[in-house]
Short mmCIF file of C-alpha atoms in Angstrom, two decimals:
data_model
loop_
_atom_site.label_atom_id
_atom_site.label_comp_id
_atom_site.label_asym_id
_atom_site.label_seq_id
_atom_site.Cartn_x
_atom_site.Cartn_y
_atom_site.Cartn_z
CA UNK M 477 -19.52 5.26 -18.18
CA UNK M 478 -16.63 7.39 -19.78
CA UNK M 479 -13.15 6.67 -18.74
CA UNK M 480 -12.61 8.17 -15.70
CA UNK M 481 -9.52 10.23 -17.47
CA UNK M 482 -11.93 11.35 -19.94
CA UNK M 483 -14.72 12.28 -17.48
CA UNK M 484 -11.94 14.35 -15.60
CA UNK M 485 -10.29 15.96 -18.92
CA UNK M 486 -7.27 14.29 -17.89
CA UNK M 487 -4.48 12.78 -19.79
CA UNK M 488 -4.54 8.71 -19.88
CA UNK M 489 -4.12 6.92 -16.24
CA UNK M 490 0.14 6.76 -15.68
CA UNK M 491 0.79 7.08 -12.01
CA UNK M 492 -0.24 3.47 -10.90
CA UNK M 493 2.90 2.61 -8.72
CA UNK M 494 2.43 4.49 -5.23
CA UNK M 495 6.26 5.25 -3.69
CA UNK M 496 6.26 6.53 -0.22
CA UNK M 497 9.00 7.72 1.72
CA UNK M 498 9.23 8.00 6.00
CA UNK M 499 11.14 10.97 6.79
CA UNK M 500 12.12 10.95 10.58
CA UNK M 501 11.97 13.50 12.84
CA UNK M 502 14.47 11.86 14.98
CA UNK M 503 17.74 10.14 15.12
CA UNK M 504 18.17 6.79 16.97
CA UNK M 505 19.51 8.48 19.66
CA UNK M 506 16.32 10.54 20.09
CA UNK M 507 17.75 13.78 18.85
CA UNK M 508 15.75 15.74 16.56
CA UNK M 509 16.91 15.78 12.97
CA UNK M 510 16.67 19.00 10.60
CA UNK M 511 13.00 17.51 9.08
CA UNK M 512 11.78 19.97 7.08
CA UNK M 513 14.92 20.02 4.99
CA UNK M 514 14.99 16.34 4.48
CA UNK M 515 11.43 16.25 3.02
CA UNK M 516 11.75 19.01 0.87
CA UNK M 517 15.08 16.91 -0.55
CA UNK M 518 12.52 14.17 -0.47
CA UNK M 519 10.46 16.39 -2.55
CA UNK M 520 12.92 17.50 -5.43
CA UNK M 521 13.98 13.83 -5.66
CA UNK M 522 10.81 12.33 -6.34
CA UNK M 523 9.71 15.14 -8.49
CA UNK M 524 12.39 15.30 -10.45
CA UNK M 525 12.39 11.26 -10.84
CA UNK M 526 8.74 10.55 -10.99
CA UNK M 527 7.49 13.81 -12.26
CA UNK M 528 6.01 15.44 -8.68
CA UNK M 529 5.27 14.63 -4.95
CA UNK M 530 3.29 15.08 -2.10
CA UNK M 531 4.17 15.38 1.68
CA UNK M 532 2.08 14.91 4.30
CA UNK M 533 1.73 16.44 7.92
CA UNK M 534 3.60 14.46 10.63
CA UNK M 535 1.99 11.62 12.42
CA UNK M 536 2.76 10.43 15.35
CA UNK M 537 4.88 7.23 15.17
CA UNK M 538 7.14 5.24 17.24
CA UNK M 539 10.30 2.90 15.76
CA UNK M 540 11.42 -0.33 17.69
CA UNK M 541 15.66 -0.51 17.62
CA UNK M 542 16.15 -4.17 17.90
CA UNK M 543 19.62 -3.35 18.08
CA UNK M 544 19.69 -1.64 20.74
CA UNK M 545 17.68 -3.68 22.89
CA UNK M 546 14.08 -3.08 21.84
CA UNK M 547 14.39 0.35 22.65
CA UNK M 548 10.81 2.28 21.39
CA UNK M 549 12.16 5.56 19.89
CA UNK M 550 9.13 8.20 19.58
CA UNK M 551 8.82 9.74 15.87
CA UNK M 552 6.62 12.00 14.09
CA UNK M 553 7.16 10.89 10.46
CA UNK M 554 6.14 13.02 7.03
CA UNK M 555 5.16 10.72 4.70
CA UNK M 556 5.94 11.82 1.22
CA UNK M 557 3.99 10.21 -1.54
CA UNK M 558 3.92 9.72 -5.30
CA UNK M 559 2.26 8.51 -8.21
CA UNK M 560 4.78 6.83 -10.50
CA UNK M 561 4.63 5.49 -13.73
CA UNK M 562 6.02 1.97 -13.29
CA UNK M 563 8.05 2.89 -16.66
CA UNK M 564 9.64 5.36 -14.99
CA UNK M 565 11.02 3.05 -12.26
CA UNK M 566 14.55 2.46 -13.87
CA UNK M 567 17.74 1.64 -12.93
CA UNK M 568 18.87 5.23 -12.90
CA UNK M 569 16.28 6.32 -10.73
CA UNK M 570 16.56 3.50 -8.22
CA UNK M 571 20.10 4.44 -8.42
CA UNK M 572 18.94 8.49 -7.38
CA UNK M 573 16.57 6.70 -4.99
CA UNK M 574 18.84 4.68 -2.99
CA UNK M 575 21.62 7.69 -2.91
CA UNK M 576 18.76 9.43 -0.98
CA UNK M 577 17.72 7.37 1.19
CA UNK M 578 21.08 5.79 2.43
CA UNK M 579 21.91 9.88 2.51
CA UNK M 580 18.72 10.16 5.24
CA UNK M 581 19.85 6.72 6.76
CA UNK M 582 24.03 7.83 7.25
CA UNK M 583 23.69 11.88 7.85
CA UNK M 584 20.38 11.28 10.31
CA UNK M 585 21.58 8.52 12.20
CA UNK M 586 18.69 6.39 11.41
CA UNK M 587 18.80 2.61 12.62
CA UNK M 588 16.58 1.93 9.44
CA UNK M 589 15.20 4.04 6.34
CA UNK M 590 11.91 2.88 4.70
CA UNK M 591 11.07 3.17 1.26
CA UNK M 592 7.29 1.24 0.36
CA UNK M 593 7.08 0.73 -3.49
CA UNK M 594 4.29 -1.22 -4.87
CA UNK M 595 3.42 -3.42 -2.17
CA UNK M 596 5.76 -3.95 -0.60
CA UNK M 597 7.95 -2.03 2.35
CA UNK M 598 12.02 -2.35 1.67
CA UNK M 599 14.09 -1.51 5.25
CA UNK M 600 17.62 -0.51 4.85
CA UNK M 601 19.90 -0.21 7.67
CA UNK M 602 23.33 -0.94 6.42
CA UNK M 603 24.46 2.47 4.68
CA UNK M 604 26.07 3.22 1.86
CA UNK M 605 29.41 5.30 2.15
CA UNK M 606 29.88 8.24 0.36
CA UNK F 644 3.94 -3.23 -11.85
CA UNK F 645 1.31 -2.08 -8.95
CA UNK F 646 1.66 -5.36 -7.01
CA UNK F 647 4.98 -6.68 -7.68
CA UNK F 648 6.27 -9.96 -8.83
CA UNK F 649 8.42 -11.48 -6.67
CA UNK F 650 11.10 -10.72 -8.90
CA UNK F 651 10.38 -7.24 -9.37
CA UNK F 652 10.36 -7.02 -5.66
CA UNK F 653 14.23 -8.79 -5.56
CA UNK F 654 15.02 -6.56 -7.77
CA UNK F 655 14.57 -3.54 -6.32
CA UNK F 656 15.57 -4.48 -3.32
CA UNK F 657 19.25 -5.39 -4.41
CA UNK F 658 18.96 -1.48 -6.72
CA UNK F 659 18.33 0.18 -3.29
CA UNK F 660 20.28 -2.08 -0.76
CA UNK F 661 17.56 -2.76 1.20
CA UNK F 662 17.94 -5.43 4.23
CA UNK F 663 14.46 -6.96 4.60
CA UNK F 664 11.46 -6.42 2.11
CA UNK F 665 8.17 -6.84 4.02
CA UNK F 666 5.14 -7.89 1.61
CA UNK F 667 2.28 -5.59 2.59
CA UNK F 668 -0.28 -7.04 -0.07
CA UNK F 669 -0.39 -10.46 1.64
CA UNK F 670 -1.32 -9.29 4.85
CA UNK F 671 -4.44 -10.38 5.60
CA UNK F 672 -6.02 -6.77 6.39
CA UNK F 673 -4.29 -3.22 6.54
CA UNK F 674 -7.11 -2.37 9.19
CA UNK F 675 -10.13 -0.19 8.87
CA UNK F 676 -9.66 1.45 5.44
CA UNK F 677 -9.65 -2.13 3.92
CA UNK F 678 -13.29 -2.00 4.83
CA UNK F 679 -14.00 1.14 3.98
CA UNK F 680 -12.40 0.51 0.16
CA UNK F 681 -14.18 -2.75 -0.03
CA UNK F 682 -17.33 -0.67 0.79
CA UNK F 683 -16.64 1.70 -2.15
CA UNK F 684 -15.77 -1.09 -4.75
CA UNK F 685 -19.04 -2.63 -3.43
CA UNK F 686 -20.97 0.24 -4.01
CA UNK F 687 -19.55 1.21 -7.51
CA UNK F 688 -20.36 -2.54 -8.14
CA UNK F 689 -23.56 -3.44 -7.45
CA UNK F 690 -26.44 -1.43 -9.56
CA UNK F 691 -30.40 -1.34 -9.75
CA UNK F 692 -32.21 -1.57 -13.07
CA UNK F 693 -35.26 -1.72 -11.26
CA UNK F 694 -34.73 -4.86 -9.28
CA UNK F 695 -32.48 -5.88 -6.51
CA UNK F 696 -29.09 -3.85 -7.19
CA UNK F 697 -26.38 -6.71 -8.59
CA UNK F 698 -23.16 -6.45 -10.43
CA UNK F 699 -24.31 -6.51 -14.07
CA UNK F 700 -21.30 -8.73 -14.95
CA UNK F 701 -22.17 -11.48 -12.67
CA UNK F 702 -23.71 -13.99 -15.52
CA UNK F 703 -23.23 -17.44 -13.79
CA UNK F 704 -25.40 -18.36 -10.46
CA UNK F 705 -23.87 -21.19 -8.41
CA UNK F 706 -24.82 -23.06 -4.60
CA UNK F 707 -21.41 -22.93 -2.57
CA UNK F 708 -21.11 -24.23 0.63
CA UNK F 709 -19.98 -22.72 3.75
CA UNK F 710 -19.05 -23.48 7.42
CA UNK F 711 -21.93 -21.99 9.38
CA UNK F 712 -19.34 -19.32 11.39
CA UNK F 713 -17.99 -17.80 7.97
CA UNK F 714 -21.35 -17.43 6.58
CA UNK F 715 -22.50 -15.66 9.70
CA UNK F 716 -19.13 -13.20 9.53
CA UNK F 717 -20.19 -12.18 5.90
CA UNK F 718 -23.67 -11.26 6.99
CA UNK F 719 -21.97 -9.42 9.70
CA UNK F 720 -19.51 -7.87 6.86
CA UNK F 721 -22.07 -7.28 4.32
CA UNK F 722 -24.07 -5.42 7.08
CA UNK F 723 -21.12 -2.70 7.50
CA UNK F 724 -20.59 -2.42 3.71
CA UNK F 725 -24.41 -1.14 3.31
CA UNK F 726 -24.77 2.45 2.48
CA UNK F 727 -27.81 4.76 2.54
CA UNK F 728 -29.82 2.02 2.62
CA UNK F 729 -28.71 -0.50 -0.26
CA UNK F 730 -28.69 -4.04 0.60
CA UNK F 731 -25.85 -6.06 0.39
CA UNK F 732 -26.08 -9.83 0.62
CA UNK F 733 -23.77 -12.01 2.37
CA UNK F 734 -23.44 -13.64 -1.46
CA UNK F 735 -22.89 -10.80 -3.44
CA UNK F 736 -19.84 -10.14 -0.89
CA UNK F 737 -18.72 -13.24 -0.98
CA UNK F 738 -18.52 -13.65 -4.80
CA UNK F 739 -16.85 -10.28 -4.56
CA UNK F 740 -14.44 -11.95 -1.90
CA UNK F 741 -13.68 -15.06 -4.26
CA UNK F 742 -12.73 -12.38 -7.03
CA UNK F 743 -10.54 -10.73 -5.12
CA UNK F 744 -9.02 -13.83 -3.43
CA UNK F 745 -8.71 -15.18 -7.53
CA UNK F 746 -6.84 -11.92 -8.22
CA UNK F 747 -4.74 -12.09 -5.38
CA UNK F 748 -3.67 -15.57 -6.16
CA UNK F 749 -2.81 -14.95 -9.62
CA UNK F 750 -0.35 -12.50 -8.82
CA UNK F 751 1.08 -14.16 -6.41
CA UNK F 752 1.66 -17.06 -8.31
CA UNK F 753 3.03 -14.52 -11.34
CA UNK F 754 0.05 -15.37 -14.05
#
């Protein structure tokens, strides 16, 4: 069998990291957060990073605050995915990476962001100032 | 750098200030599309030249033993990963198994 890059007329395989970004629709105090803006932030960063991203519908979700007692805090979360070439995983665009997301965390009162890269899920909940 | 080293995973962590990093690749399953891709990969896999389909890269035929519940889960297993009527053997998923399990364990261990 052809490579499957060669069967498709496509350029060689580069996008084999998957990053994915949860973009709440609420704040920890249950207040709706201005969603549609933050994932189309979402959007420019990772395309501009990692070359072009895709968000998907909301789903329903729920988010446990262990510091605040437990408390189950409804969600719908966009998931907003890309492809990334590991190579282009470098300092400078963790750097653009992490100003987002502690952004998302600080502005929408989030008791944790979550960032999955690779396999594996990072949580932040201590924010960077600005 | 699709599954991570451990270092690689460090080191991202400190680049985005994360507080926890939760492994996802060593959970044991990530629910029903696990069996769904291990479905697919067994499909792609296995092929017919006439015979019995089997992966044509399989070159080495060996007895392994199992405990009598395990074998009876992978004939339970291999009978959800059949498609339109292809066979799969509880051996052919379990050799498929030990590869994966032999991958797995060679990343984790950074070789």
């Amino acid at each position: 069998m052809k490579d499957l890059h060669e069967a498709l007329g496509a350029g060689p395989p580069a996008g084999t990291l998957q990053v994915t970004v949860f973009i709440p629709s609420m704040d920890r105090d249950e207040q709706p957060i201005p969603q549609a803006s933050w994932t189309a932030e979402c959007l420019a960063v990772l395309g501009r990073l990692f070359r072009g991203a895709t968000a998907f519908p909301p789903g329903r979700g729920v988010w446990r605050d262990d510091e605040r007692g437990g408390r189950l805090v409804p969600d719908d979360t966009v998931l907003v995915t890309s492809y990334v070439d590991p190579a282009s995983l470098t300092d400078d665009a963790l750097a653009e990476l992490r100003a987002f997301l502690h952004k998302l965390g600080r502005e929408g009162r989030q008791g944790e962001v979550g960032v999955i890269i690779g396999g594996n899920y990072y949580g932040i909940q201590e924010y960077d100032m600005p | 750098m699709g599954s991570q080293h451990p270092s690689d995973a460090d080191k991202i962590a400190k680049a985005l200030g994360a507080d926890r990093v939760v492994s996802l690749e060593r959970l044991p399953s990530q629910g029903p599309l696990d069996l769904l891709e291990l479905r697919a990969d067994i499909q792609r896999r296995l092929r017919s030249t006439g015979g019995r389909p089997t992966d044509p890269d399989w070159d080495i035929r060996r007895v392994v033993p199992f405990r009598r519940e395990r074998w009876q889960e992978l004939e339970r297993l291999a009978k959800l990963c059949e498609l339109e009527g292809q066979r799969v053997s509880p051996s052919q998923l379990a050799a498929l198994l030990i590869e994966r399990g032999l991958e797995s364990l060679k990343k984790s261990v950074g070789h």
